[in-house]
CSV table of C-alpha atoms in Angstrom, one decimal:
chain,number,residue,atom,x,y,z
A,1,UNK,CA,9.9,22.1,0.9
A,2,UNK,CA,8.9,25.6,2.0
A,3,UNK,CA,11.2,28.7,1.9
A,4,UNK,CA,9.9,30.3,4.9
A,5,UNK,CA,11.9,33.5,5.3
A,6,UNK,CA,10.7,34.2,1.0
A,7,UNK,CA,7.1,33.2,2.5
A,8,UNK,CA,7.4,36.4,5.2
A,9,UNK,CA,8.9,38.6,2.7
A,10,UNK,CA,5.8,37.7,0.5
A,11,UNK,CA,3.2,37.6,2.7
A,12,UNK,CA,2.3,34.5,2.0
A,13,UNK,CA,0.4,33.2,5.1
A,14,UNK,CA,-0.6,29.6,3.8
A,15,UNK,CA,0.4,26.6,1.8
A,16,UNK,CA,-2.2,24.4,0.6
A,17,UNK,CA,0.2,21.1,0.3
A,18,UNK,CA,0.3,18.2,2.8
A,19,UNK,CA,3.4,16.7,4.2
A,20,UNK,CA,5.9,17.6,6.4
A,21,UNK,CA,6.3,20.9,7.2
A,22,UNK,CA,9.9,22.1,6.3
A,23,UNK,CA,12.3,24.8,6.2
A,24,UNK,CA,14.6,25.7,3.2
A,25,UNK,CA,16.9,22.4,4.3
A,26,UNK,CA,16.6,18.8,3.6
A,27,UNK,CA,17.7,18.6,7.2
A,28,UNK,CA,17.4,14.5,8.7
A,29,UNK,CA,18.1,16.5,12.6
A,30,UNK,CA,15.7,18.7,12.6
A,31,UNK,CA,12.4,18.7,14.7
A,32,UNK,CA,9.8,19.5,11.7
A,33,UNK,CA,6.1,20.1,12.7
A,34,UNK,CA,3.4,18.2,10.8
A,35,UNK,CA,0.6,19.6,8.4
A,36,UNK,CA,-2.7,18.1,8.4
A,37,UNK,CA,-2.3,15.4,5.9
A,38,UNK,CA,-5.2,14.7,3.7
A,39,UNK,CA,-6.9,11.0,3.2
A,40,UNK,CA,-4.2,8.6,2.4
A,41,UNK,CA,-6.5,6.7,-0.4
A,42,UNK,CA,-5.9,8.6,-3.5
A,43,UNK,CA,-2.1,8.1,-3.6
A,44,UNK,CA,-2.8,4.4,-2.1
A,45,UNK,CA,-5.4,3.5,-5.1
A,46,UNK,CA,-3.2,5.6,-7.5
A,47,UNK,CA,-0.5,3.3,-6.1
A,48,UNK,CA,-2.4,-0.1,-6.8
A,49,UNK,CA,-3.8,1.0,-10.3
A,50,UNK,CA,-0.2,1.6,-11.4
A,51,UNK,CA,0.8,-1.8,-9.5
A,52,UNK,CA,-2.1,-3.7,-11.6
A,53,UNK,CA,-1.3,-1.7,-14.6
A,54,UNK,CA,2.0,-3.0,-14.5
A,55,UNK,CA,1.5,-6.5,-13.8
A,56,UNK,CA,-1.7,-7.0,-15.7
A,57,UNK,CA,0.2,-5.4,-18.7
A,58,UNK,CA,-2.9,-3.0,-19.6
A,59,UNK,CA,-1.4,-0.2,-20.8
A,60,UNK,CA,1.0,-2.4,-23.6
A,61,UNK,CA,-2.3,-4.3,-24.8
A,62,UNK,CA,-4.9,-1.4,-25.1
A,63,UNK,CA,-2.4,0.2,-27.2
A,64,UNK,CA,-1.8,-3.4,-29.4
A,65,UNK,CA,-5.0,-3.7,-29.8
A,66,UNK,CA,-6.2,0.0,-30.7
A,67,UNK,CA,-3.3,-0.6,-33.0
A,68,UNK,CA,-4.4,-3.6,-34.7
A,69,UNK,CA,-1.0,-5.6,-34.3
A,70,UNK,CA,-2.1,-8.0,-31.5
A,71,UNK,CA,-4.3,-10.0,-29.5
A,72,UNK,CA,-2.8,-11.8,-26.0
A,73,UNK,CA,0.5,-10.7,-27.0
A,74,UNK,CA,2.0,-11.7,-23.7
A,75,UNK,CA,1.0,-13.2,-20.0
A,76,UNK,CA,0.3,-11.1,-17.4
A,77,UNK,CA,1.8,-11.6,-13.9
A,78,UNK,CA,-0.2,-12.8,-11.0
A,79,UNK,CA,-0.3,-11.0,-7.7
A,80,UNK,CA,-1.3,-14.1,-5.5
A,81,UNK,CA,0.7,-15.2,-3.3
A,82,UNK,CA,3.7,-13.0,-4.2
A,83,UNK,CA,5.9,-11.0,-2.3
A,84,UNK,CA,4.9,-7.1,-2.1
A,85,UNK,CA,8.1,-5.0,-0.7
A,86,UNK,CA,7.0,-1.9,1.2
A,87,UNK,CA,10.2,0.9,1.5
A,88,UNK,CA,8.8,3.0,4.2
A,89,UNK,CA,5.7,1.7,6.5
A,90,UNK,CA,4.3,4.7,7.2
A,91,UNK,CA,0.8,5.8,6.9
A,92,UNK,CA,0.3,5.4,2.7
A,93,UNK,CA,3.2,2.0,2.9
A,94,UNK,CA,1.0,0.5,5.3
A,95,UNK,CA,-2.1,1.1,3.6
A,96,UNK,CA,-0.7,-0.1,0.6
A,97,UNK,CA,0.4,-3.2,2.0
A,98,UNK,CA,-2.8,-3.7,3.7
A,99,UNK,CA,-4.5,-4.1,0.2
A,100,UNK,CA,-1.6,-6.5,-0.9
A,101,UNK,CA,-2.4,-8.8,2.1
A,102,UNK,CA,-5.9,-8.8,2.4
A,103,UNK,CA,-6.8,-8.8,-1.1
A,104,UNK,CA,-4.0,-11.1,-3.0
A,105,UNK,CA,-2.7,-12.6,0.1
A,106,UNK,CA,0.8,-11.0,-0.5
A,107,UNK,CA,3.6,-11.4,1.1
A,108,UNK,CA,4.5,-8.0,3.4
A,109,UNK,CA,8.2,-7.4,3.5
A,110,UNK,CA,9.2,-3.5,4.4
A,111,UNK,CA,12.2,-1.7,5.7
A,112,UNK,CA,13.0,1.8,6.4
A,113,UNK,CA,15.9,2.7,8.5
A,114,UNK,CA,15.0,2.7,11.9
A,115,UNK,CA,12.0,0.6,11.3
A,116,UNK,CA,11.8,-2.2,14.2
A,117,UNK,CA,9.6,-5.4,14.3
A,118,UNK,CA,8.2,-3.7,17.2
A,119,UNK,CA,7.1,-0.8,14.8
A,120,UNK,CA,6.1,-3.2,12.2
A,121,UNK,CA,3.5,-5.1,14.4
A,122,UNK,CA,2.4,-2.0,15.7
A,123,UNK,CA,1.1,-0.6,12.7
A,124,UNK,CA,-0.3,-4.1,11.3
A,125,UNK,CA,-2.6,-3.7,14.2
A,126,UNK,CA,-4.1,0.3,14.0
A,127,UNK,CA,-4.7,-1.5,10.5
A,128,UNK,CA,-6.3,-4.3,11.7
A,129,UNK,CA,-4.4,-6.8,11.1
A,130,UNK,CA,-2.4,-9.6,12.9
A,131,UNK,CA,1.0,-9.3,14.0
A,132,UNK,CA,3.9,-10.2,12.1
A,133,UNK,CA,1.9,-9.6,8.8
A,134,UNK,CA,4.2,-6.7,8.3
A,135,UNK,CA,7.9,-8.4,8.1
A,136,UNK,CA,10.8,-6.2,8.9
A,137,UNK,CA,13.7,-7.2,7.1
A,138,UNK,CA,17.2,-5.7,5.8
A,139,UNK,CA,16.9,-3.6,2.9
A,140,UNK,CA,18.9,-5.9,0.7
A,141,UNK,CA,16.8,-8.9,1.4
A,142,UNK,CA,13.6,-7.0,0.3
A,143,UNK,CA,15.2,-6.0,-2.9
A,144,UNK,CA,16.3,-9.5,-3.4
A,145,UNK,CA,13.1,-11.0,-2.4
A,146,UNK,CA,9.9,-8.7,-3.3
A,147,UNK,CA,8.1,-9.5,-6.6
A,148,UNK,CA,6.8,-5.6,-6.5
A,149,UNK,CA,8.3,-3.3,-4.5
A,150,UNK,CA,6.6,0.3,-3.5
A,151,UNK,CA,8.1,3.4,-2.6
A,152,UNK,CA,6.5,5.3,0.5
A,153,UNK,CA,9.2,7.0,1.7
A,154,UNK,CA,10.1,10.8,2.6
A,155,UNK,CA,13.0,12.4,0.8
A,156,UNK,CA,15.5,14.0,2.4
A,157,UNK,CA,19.2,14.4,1.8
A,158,UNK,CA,20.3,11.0,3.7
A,159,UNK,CA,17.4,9.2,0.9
A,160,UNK,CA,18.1,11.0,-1.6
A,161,UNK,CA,19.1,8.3,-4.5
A,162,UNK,CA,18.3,5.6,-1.7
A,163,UNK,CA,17.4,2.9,-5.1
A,164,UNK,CA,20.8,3.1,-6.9
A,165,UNK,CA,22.5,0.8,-9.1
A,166,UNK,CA,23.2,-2.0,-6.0
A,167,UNK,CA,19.4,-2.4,-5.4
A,168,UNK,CA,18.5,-2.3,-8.8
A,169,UNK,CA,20.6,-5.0,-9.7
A,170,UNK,CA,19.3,-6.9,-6.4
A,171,UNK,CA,16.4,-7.5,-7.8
A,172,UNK,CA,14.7,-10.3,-9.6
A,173,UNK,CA,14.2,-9.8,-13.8
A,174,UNK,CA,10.6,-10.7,-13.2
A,175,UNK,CA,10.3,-7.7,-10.5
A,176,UNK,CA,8.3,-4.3,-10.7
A,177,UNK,CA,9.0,-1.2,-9.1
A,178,UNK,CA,6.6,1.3,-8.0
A,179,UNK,CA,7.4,4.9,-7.1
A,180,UNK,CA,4.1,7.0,-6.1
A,181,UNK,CA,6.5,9.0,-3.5
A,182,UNK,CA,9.3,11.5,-4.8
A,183,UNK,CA,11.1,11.1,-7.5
A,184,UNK,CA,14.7,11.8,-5.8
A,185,UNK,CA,14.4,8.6,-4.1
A,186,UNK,CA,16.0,7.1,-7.3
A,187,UNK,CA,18.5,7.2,-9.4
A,188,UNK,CA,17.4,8.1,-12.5
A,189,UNK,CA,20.2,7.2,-14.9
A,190,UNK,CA,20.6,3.9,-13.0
A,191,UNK,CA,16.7,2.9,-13.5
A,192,UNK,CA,17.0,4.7,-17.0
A,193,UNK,CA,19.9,1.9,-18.1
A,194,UNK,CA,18.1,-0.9,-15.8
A,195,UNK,CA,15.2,-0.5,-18.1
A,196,UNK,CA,16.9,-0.1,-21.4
A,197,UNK,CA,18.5,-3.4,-20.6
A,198,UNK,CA,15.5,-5.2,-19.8
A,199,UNK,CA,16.9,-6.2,-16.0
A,200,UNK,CA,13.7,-6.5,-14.5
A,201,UNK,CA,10.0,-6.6,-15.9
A,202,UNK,CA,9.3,-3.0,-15.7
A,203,UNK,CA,8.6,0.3,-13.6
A,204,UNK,CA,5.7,2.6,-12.8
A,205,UNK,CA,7.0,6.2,-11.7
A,206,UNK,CA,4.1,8.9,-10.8
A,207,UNK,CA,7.2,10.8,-9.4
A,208,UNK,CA,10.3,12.5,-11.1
A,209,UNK,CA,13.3,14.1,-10.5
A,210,UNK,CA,12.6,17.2,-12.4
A,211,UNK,CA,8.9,18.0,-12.5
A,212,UNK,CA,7.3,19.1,-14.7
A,213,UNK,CA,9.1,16.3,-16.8
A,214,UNK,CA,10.8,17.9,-19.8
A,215,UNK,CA,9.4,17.5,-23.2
A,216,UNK,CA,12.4,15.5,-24.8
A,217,UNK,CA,13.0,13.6,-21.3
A,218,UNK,CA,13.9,9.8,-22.3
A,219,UNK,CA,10.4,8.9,-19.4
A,220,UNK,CA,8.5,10.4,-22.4
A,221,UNK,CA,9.5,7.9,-25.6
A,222,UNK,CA,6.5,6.1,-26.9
A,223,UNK,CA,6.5,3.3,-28.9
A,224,UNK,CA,9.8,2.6,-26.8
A,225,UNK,CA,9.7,0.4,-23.6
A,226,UNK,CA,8.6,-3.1,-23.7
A,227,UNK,CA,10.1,-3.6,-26.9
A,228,UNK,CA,13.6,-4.8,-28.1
A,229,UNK,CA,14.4,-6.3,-25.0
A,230,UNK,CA,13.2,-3.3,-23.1
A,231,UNK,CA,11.3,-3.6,-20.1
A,232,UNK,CA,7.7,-2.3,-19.5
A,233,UNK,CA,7.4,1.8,-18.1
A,234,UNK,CA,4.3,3.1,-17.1
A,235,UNK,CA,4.2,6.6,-16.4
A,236,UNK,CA,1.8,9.5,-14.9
A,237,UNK,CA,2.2,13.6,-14.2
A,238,UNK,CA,2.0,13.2,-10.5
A,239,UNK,CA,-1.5,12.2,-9.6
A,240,UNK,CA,-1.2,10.6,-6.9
A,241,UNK,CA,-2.9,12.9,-4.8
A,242,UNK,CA,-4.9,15.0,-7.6
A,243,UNK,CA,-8.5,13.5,-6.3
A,244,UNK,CA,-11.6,15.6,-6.9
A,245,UNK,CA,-12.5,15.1,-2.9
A,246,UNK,CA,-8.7,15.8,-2.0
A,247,UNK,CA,-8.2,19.0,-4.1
A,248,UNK,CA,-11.7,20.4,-2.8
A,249,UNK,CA,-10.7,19.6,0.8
A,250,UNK,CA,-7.3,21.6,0.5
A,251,UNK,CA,-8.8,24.3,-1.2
A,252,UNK,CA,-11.6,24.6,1.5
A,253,UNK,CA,-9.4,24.7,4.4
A,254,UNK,CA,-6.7,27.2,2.4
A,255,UNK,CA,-9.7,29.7,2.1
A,256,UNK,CA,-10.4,28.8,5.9
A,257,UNK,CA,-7.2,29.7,7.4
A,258,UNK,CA,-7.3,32.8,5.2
A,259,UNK,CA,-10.7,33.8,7.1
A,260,UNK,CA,-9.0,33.0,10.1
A,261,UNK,CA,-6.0,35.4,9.5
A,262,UNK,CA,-8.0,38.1,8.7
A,263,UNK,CA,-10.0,37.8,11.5
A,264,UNK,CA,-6.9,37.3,13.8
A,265,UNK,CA,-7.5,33.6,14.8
A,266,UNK,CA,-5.3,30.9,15.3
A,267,UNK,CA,-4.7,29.5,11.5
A,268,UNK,CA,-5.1,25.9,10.9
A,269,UNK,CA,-1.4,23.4,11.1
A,270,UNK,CA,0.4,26.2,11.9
A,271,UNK,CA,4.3,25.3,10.8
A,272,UNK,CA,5.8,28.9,11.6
């Protein structure tokens, strides 16, 4: 979020961060402008790498084998046919469930709160796709149903811990979750204990609640999760969106609007 009055004071005149364009409150109400939003694929294909990662166990047997304590320690989990559970269908949820279909022939279940059929088909079709590929259903039957369920979905206080202990315990033991979107969304000490306690096969979290993570935060243990009972954690510092192309863009168009203030023009995505 953007303090805008501490901006003034600073002169700061740009931000070089997509998203929605926000004041100093988590305010659900309030008529926020958009900023130009770069391409959707690097938090999409960071998304599917941590979703294969997961399921194809890759992280658990390169280190087995670079250790020399294994070979096919365990059976990875097949993505066909299964069901892929999208929590917000906006732009990055849709294009993450667009890969599930098309290339696994998943399964698209996805809720967010005011998200309508209607909506749903709408946005299967700007992706090309037929409707009803994108099925809206209750929140609970997505956490009860979905095999690996995403996280696309924008923070705010009303979302704020919005996977708690009820939806963790909705789900299936054999279930992954994914969170490439903030890390507020859930509640850590309830994923923490889900985890220790080996309720469901395992989590990949790009996104924390304190960032950046704390060097003795529990998310760091090695030689930890996937053993005893535990289930499987796959971690990353937030690079979702740290692409080579992205980054570049950003910086391009932050040195851009800084032309265009000094030379008195209208700045790029203006939010204030």
């Amino acid at each position: 979020m953007f303090d805008l009055a501490a901006a003034r004071e600073l002169g700061i005149t740009v931000a070089a961060a997509p998203g929605l364009g926000r004041t100093d409150r988590l305010d659900d109400t309030a008529s926020q402008p958009n900023i130009k939003k770069g391409s959707a694929h690097p938090t999409t294909q960071h998304t599917w790498a941590l979703i294969m990662a997961l399921a194809r166990n890759i992280a658990a047997d390169d280190a087995a084998l670079k250790s020399g304590s294994g070979w096919q320690n365990g059976l990875a989990m097949s993505l066909t046919g299964r069901t892929l559970g999208i929590v917000g269908l906006g732009r990055l949820g849709a294009a993450v469930a667009r890969i599930g279909y098309l290339a696994w022939g998943m399964n698209v279940v996805c809720w967010s709160e005011n998200l309508t059929q209607e909506k749903a088909d709408r946005t299967a079709s700007e992706a090309g796709l037929p409707s009803g590929v994108f099925r809206v259903v209750s929140k609970e039957e997505l956490f009860r149903s979905a095999d690996v369920i995403s996280l696309h979905y924008v923070l705010s206080n009303r979302s704020r811990h919005l996977v708690g202990v009820k939806e963790l315990e909705q789900m299936k033991n054999s279930a992954i979750l994914v969170n490439t979107s903030r890390g507020q969304l859930v509640d850590q000490a309830a994923l923490l204990d889900t985890l220790e306690r080996g309720a469901i096969r395992g989590a990949a979290l790009d996104v924390f609640d304190i960032e950046p993570l704390p060097l003795y935060s529990p998310w760091r243990r090695a030689n930890y999760w996937g053993e005893g009972g535990r289930s499987r954690l796959i971690t990353t510092p937030h690079m979702g969106y740290a692409d080579e192309g992205l980054m570049n863009a950003w910086y391009a168009e932050t040195a851009e609007n800084v032309d265009r203030w000094l030379d008195g023009k209208e700045v790029l995505h203006r939010i204030a």
